[in-house]
Coordinates of C-alpha atoms and ligand atoms in Angstrom, one line a residue:
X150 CA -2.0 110.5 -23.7
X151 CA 0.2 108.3 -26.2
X152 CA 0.4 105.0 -25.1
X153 CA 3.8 105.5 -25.1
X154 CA 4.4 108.5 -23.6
X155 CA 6.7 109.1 -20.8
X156 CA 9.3 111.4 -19.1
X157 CA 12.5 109.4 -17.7
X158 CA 14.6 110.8 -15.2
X159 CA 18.2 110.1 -14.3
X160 CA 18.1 110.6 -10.6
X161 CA 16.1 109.7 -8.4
X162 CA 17.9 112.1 -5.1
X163 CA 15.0 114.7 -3.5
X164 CA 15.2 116.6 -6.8
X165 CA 14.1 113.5 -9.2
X166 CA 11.7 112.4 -6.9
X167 CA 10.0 115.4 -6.3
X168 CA 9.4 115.7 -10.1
X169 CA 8.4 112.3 -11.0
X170 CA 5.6 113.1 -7.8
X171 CA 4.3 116.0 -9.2
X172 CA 4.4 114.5 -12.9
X173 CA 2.8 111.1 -11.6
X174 CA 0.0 113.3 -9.6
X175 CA -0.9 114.8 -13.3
X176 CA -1.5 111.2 -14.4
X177 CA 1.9 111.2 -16.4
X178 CA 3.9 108.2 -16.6
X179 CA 7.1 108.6 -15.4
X180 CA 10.3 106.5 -14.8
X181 CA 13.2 107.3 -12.5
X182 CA 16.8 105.5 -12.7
X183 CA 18.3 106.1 -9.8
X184 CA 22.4 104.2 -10.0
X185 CA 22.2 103.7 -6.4
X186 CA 20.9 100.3 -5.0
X187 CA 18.3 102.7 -2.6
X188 CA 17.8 106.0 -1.3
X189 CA 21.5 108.0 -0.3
X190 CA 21.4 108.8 3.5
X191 CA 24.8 110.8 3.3
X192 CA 24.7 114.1 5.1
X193 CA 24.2 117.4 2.4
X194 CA 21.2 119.6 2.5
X195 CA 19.1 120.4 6.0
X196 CA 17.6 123.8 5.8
X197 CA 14.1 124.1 4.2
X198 CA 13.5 128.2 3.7
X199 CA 9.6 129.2 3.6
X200 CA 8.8 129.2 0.0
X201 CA 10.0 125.6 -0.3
X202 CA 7.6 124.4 2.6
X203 CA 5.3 126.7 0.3
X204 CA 5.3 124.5 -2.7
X205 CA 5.6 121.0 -1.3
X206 CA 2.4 121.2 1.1
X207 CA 0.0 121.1 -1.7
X208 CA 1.9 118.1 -2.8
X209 CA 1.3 116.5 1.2
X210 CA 5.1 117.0 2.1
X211 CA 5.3 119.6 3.9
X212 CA 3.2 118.4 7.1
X213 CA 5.0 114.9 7.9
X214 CA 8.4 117.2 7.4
X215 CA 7.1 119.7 9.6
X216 CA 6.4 116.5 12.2
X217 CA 10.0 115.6 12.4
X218 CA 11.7 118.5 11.7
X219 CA 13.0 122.0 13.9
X220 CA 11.3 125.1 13.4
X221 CA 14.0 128.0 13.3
X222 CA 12.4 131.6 13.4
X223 CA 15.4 133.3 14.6
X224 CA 18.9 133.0 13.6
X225 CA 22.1 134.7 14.1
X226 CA 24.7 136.9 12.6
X227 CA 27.9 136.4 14.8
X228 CA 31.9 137.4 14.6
X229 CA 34.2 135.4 16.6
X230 CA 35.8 138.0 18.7
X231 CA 32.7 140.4 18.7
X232 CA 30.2 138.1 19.6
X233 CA 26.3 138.4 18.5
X234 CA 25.9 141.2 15.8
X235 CA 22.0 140.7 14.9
X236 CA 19.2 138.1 15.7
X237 CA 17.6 137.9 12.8
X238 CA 13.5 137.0 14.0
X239 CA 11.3 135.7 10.7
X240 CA 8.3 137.4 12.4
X241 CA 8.8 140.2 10.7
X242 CA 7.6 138.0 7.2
X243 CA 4.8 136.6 8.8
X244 CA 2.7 138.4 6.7
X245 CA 4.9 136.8 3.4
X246 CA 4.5 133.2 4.3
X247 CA 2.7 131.1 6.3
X248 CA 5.7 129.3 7.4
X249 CA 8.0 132.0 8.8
X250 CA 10.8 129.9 9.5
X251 CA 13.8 127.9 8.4
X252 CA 12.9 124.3 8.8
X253 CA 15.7 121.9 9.9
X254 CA 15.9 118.3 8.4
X255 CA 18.2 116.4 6.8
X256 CA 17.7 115.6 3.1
X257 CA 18.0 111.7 4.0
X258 CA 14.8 112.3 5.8
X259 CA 13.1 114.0 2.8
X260 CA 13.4 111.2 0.2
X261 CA 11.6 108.2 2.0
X262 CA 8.5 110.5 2.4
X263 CA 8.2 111.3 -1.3
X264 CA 9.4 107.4 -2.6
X265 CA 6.2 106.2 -0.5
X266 CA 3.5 108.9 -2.1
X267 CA 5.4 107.7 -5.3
X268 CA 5.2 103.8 -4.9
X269 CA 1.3 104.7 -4.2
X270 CA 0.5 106.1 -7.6
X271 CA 0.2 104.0 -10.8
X272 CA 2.1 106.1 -13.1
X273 CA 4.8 106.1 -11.4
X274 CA 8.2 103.5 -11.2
X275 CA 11.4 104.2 -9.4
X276 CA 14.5 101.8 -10.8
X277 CA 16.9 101.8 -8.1
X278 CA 20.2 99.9 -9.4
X279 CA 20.3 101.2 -12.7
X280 CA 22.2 104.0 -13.9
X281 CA 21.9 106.4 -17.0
X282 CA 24.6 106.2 -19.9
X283 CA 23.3 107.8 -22.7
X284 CA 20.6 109.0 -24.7
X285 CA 19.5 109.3 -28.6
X286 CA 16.6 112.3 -29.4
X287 CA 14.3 111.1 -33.0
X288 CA 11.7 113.2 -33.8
X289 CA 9.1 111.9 -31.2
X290 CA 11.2 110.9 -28.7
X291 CA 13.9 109.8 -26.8
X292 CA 15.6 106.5 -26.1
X293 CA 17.8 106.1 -23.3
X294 CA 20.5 104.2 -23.0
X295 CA 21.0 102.7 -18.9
X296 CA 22.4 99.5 -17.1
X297 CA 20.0 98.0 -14.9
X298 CA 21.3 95.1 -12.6
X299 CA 20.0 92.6 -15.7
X300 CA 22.8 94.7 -17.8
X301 CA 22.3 96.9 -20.6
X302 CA 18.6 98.0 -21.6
X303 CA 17.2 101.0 -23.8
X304 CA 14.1 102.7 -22.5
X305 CA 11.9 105.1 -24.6
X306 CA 10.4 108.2 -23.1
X307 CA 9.1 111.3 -24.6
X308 CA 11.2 113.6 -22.5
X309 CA 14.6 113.3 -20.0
X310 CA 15.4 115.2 -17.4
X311 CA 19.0 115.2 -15.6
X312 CA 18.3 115.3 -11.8
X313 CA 21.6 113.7 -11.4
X314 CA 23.4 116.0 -9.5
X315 CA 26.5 118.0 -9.8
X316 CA 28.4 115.1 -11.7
X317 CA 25.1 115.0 -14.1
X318 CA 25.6 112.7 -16.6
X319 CA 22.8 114.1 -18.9
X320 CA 24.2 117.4 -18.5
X321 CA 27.5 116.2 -20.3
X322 CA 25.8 114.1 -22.8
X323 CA 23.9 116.6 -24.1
X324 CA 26.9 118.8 -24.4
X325 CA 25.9 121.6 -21.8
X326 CA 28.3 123.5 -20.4
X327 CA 28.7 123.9 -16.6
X328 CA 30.1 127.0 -15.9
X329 CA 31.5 129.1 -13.1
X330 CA 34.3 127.5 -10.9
X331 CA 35.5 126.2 -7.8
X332 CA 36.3 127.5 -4.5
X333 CA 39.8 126.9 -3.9
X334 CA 39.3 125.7 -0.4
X335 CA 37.3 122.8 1.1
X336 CA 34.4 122.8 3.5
X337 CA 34.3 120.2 6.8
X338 CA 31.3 119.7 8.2
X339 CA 31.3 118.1 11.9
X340 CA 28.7 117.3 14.1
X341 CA 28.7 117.3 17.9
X342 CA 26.1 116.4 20.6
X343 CA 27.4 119.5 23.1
X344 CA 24.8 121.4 23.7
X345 CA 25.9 124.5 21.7
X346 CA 22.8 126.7 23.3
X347 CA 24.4 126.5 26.2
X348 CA 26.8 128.9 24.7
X349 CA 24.2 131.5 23.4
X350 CA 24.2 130.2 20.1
X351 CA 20.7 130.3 18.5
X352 CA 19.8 126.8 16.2
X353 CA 21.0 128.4 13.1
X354 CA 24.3 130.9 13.4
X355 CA 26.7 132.0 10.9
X356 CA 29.8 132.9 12.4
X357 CA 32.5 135.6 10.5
X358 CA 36.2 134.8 10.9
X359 CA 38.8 135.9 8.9
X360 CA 40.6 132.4 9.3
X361 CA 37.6 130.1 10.0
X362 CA 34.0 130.9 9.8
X363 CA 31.3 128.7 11.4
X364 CA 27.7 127.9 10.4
X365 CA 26.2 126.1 12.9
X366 CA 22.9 124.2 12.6
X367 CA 21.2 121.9 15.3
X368 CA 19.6 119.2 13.2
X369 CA 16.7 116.8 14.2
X370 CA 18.9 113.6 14.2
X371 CA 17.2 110.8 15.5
X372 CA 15.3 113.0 17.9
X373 CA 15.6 115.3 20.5
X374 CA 17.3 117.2 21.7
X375 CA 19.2 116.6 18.2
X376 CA 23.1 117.0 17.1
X377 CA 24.8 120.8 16.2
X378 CA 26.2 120.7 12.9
X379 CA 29.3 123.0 12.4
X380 CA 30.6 123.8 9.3
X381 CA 34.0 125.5 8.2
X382 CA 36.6 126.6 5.5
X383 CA 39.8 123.9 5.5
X384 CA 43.3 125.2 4.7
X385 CA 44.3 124.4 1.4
X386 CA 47.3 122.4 2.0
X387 CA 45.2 120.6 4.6
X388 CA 45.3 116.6 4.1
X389 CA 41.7 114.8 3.8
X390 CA 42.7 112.4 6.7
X391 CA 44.2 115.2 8.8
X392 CA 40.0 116.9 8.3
X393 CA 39.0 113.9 9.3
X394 CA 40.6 112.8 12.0
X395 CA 39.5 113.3 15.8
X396 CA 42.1 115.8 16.7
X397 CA 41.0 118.0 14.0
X398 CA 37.6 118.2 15.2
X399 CA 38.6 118.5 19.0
X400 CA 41.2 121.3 18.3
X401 CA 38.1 123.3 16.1
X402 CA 35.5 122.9 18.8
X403 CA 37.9 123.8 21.3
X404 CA 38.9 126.9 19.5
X405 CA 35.3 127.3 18.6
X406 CA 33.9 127.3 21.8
X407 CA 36.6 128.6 23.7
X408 CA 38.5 125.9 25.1
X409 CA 37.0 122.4 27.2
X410 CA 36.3 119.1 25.7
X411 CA 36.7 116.6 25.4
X412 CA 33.5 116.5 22.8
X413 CA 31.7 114.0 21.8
X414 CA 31.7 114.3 17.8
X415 CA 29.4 111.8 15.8
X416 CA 29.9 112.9 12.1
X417 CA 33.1 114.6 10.5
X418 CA 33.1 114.5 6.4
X419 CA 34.7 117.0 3.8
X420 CA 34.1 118.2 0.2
X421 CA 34.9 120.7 -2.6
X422 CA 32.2 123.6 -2.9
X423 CA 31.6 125.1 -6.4
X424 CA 29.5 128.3 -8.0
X425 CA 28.0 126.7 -11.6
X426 CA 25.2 127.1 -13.4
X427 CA 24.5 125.4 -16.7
X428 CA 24.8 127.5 -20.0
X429 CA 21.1 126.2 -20.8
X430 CA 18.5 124.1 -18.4
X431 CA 16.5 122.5 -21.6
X432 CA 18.4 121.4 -24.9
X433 CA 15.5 119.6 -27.0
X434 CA 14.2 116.8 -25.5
X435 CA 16.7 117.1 -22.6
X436 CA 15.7 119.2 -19.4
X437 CA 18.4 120.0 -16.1
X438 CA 17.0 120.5 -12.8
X439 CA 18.7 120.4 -9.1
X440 CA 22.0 119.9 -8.7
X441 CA 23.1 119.1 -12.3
X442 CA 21.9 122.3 -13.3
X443 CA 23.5 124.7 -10.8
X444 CA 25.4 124.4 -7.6
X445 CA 26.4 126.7 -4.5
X446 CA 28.1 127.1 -1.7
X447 CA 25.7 126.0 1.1
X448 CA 25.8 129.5 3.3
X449 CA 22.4 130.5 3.3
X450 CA 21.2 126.8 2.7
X451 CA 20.2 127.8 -1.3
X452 CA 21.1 124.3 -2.9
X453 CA 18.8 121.7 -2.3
X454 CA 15.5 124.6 -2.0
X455 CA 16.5 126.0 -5.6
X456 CA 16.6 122.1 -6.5
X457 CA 12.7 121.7 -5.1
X458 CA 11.8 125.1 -6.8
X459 CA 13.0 123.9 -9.9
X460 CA 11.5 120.6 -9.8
X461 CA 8.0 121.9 -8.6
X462 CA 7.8 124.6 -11.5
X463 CA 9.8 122.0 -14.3
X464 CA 6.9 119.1 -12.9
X465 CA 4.1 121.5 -13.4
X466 CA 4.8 122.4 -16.8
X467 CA 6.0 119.0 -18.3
X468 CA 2.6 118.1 -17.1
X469 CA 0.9 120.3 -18.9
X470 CA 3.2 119.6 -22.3
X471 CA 2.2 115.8 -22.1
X472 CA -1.1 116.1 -21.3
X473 CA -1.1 118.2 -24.5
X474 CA -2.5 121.3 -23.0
X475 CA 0.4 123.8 -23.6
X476 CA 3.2 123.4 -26.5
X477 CA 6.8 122.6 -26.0
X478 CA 8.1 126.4 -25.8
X479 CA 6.4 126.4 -22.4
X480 CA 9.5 124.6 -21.3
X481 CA 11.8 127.7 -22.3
X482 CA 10.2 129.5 -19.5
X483 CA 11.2 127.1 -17.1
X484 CA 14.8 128.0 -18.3
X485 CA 14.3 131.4 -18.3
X486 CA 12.7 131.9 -14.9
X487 CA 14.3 129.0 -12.5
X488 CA 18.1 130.0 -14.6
X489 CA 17.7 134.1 -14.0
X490 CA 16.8 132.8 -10.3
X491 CA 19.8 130.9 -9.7
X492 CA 22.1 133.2 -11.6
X493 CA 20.5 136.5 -9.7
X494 CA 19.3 135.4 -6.7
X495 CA 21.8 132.1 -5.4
X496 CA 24.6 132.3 -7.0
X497 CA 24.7 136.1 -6.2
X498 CA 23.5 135.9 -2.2
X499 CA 25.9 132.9 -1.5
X500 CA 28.7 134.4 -2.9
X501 CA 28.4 137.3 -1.1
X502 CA 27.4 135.4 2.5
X503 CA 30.9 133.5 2.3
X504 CA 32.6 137.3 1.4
X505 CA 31.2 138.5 4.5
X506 CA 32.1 135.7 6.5
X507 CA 35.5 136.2 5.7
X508 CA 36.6 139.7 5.9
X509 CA 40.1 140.7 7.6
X510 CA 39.9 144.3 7.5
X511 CA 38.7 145.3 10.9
X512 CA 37.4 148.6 9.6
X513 CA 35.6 147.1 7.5
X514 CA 34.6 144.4 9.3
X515 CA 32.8 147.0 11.8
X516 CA 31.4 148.9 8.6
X517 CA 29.7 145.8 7.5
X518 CA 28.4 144.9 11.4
X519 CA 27.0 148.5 11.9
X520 CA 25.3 148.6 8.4
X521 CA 24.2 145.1 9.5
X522 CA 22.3 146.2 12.6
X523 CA 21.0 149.2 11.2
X524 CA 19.4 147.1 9.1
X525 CA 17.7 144.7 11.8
X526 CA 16.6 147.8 14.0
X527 CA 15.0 149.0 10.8
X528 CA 11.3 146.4 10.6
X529 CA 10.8 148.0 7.1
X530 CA 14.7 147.1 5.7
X531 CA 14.7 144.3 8.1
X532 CA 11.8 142.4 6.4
X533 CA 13.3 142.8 3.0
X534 CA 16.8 141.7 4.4
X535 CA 14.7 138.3 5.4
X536 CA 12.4 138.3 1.9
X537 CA 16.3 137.5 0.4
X538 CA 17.6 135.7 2.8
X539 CA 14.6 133.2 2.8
X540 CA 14.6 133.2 -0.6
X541 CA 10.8 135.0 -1.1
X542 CA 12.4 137.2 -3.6
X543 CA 14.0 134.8 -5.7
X544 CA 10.6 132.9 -6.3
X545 CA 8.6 136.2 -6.8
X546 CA 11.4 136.7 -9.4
X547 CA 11.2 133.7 -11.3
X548 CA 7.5 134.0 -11.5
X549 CA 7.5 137.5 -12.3
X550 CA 8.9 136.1 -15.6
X551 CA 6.7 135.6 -18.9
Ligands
FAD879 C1 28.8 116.5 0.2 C2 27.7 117.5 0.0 C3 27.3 118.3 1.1 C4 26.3 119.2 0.9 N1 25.9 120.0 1.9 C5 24.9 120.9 1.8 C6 24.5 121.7 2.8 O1 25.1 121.7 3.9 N2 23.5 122.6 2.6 C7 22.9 122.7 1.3 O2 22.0 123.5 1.1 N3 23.3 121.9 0.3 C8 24.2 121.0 0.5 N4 24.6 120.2 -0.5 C9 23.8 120.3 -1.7 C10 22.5 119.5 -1.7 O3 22.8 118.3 -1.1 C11 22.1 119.4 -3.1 O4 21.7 120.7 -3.5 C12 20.9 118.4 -3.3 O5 21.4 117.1 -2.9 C13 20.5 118.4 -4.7 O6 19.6 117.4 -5.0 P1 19.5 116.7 -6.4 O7 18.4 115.7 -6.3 O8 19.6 117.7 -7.4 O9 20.9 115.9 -6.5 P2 21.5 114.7 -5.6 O10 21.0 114.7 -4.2 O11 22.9 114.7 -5.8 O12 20.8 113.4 -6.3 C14 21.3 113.0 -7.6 C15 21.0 111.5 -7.7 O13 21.3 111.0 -9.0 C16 21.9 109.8 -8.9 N5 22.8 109.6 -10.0 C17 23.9 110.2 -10.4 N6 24.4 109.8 -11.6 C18 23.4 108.9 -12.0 C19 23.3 108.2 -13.2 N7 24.2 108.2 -14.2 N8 22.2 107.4 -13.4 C20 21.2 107.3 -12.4 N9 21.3 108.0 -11.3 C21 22.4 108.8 -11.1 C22 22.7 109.9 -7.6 O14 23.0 108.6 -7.0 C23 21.8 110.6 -6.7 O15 20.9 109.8 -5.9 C24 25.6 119.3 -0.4 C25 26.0 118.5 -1.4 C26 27.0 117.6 -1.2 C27 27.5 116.7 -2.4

């Protein structure tokens, strides 16, 4: 390889990272500028479906995640009023995957494991502190512009990719389009020590509610027995501060669980929830992966695993592209297989697991919890429910693509 030869990515969240590792393990020299002084520990992703735990054990991830992480091989379907509606068991894929479960961890406990394999390997170099303003593409190459905490600085690489998240700065400077739109409501996410098995919920449960929906996760925290993460819809005209504050979380656990409290609440944050994808994933010398190439609502836990699947697949083949043994075009297929993915498979899925959380009809709602059951009493329609829903499809998809 060129002396000079290098990918640079803006980024350096789980999605950046997990590139530059699979880049660096192909011998490929690779930078990562990452705006933030370290790692982010804020509270986003925490579900890890099977294919995901598919693609990072080869890569040595998967094992000290499954160490500290929950195993989750059943979850529920739930209405408020009605109660349980199907216990969805991931059994029934054994034969799919040998990881038939959701995994449980936060994405804050993701990043340190794949910065250490990274500082371990010589091609490899994570910037923290600087941040990515700008690029210029030449004909055999790239220069990007960043501010590092010694100010202004220009660094040459062969290829950029925008793991920058939603916001992605790449993304805008190359002049890609982010389309889709907005949901008009908020989500709150709250976390709780209470015990919610106690109340016959199982560690994941998605709960339907014409007014508020719940999905409710118990995540590893610092260790057992963990904290239950519950997140909602807010009312549009709803204040931030008002979300945030303490009555607001009492009053929704209280409704939530039936009345009681107090409870002891250790995390309450809220954001805005979007459905975009970018019009194109590689312009030139530019490639988008993770969040600033697509984003979802989180019911179903789609984001951050349709981040890793990108990075795995875009890591694999930039590596063959700089080690010369497959031409540039090869990276049009990563835009054709990880885009048709997102567009068919998370976009589609998530959209349609908030819709059924929400319906008001009770007709309807009934239609939907009957068809629901016949499905789970059915182990052949059952299994193929779960293939979606754990995203086994929407990888066998994207690499049913040529
Ligand atoms: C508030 C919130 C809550 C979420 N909750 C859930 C959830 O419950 N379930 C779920 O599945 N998903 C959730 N997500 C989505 C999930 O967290 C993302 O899919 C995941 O973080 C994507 O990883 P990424 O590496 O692509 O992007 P990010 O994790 O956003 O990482 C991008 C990195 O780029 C850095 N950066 C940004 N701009 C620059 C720049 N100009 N130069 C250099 N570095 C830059 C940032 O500092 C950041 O470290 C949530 C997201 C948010 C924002």
């Amino acid at each position: 390889m060129h002396r000079n030869m290098r990918v640079i990515i803006a980024g350096g969240g789980p999605v950046g990272l997990i590139v530059a590792l699979v880049l660096a393990r192909n011998e490929v020299p690779v930078t990562v500028l990452e705006a933030e002084p370290g790692l982010t520990h804020d509270l986003r992703a925490g579900t890890f479906h099977p294919p995901t735990l598919e693609l990072l054990a080869p890569l040595g991830i998967t094992a000290p995640m499954l160490e500290s992480g929950i195993r989750v091989p059943r979850w529920q379907w739930r209405d408020r009023t009605a109660g349980l509606i199907v216990e969805w068991d991931l059994g029934l894929i054994a034969g799919d995957t040998p990881y038939p479960y959701r995994l449980h961890l936060e994405q804050h406990r993701l990043t340190p494991i794949v910065l250490s394999m990274l500082r371990a390997l010589p091609h490899a170099e994570v910037r923290f502190g600087t941040r990515f303003d700008g690029f210029r593409e030449h004909a055999d190459g790239i220069r990007v512009e960043a501010t590092g905490t010694h100010g202004p600085e220009a660094i040459d690489g062969t290829w950029l990719v925008g793991a920058d998240g939603g916001r992605s700065s790449v993304r805008k400077a190359a002049g890609i389009e982010f389309e889709g739109f907005t949901w008009p409501e908020r989500f709150s996410v709250i976390s709780t020590t209470c015990d919610l098995a106690r109340y016959g919920y199982a560690d994941n449960a998605y709960v339907a509610d014409p007014d508020q929906w719940v999905a409710v996760f118990r995540m590893p925290d610092a260790g057992p027995p963990g904290l239950w993460r519950m997140t909602s819809p807010v009312a549009e005209a709803a204040s931030e501060s008002d979300v945030l504050s303490e009555g607001y979380a009492q009053d929704l656990l209280a409704r939530f669980l039936g009345g009681g409290g107090p409870f002891a609440v250790t995390h309450k944050s809220i954001y805005s929830v979007h459905q975009r994808v970018a019009r194109a994933f590689r312009r030139g010398r530019v490639l988008l992966a993770g969040d600033a190439a697509h984003v979802n609502n989180p019911l179903g836990g789609f984001g951050l695993n349709s981040g890793i699947h990108d990075a795995v697949n875009l890591g694999e083949k930039l590596a063959r592209v700089m080690r010369g043994e497959a031409g540039a075009d090869l990276l049009d297929l990563y835009e054709r297989q990880r885009r048709t993915a997102n567009l068919e498979y998370v976009q589609e899925i998530s959209i349609r697991n908030k819709q059924n959380l929400e319906v008001r009809d009770p007709a309807e709602k009934a239609r939907r919890a009957a068809q629901l059951r016949a499905v789970a009493a059915d182990a052949r329609a059952a299994r193929d429910y779960l293939l979606n829903s754990s995203m086994i499809n929407s990888i066998r998809r994207a690499n049913a693509i040529a």
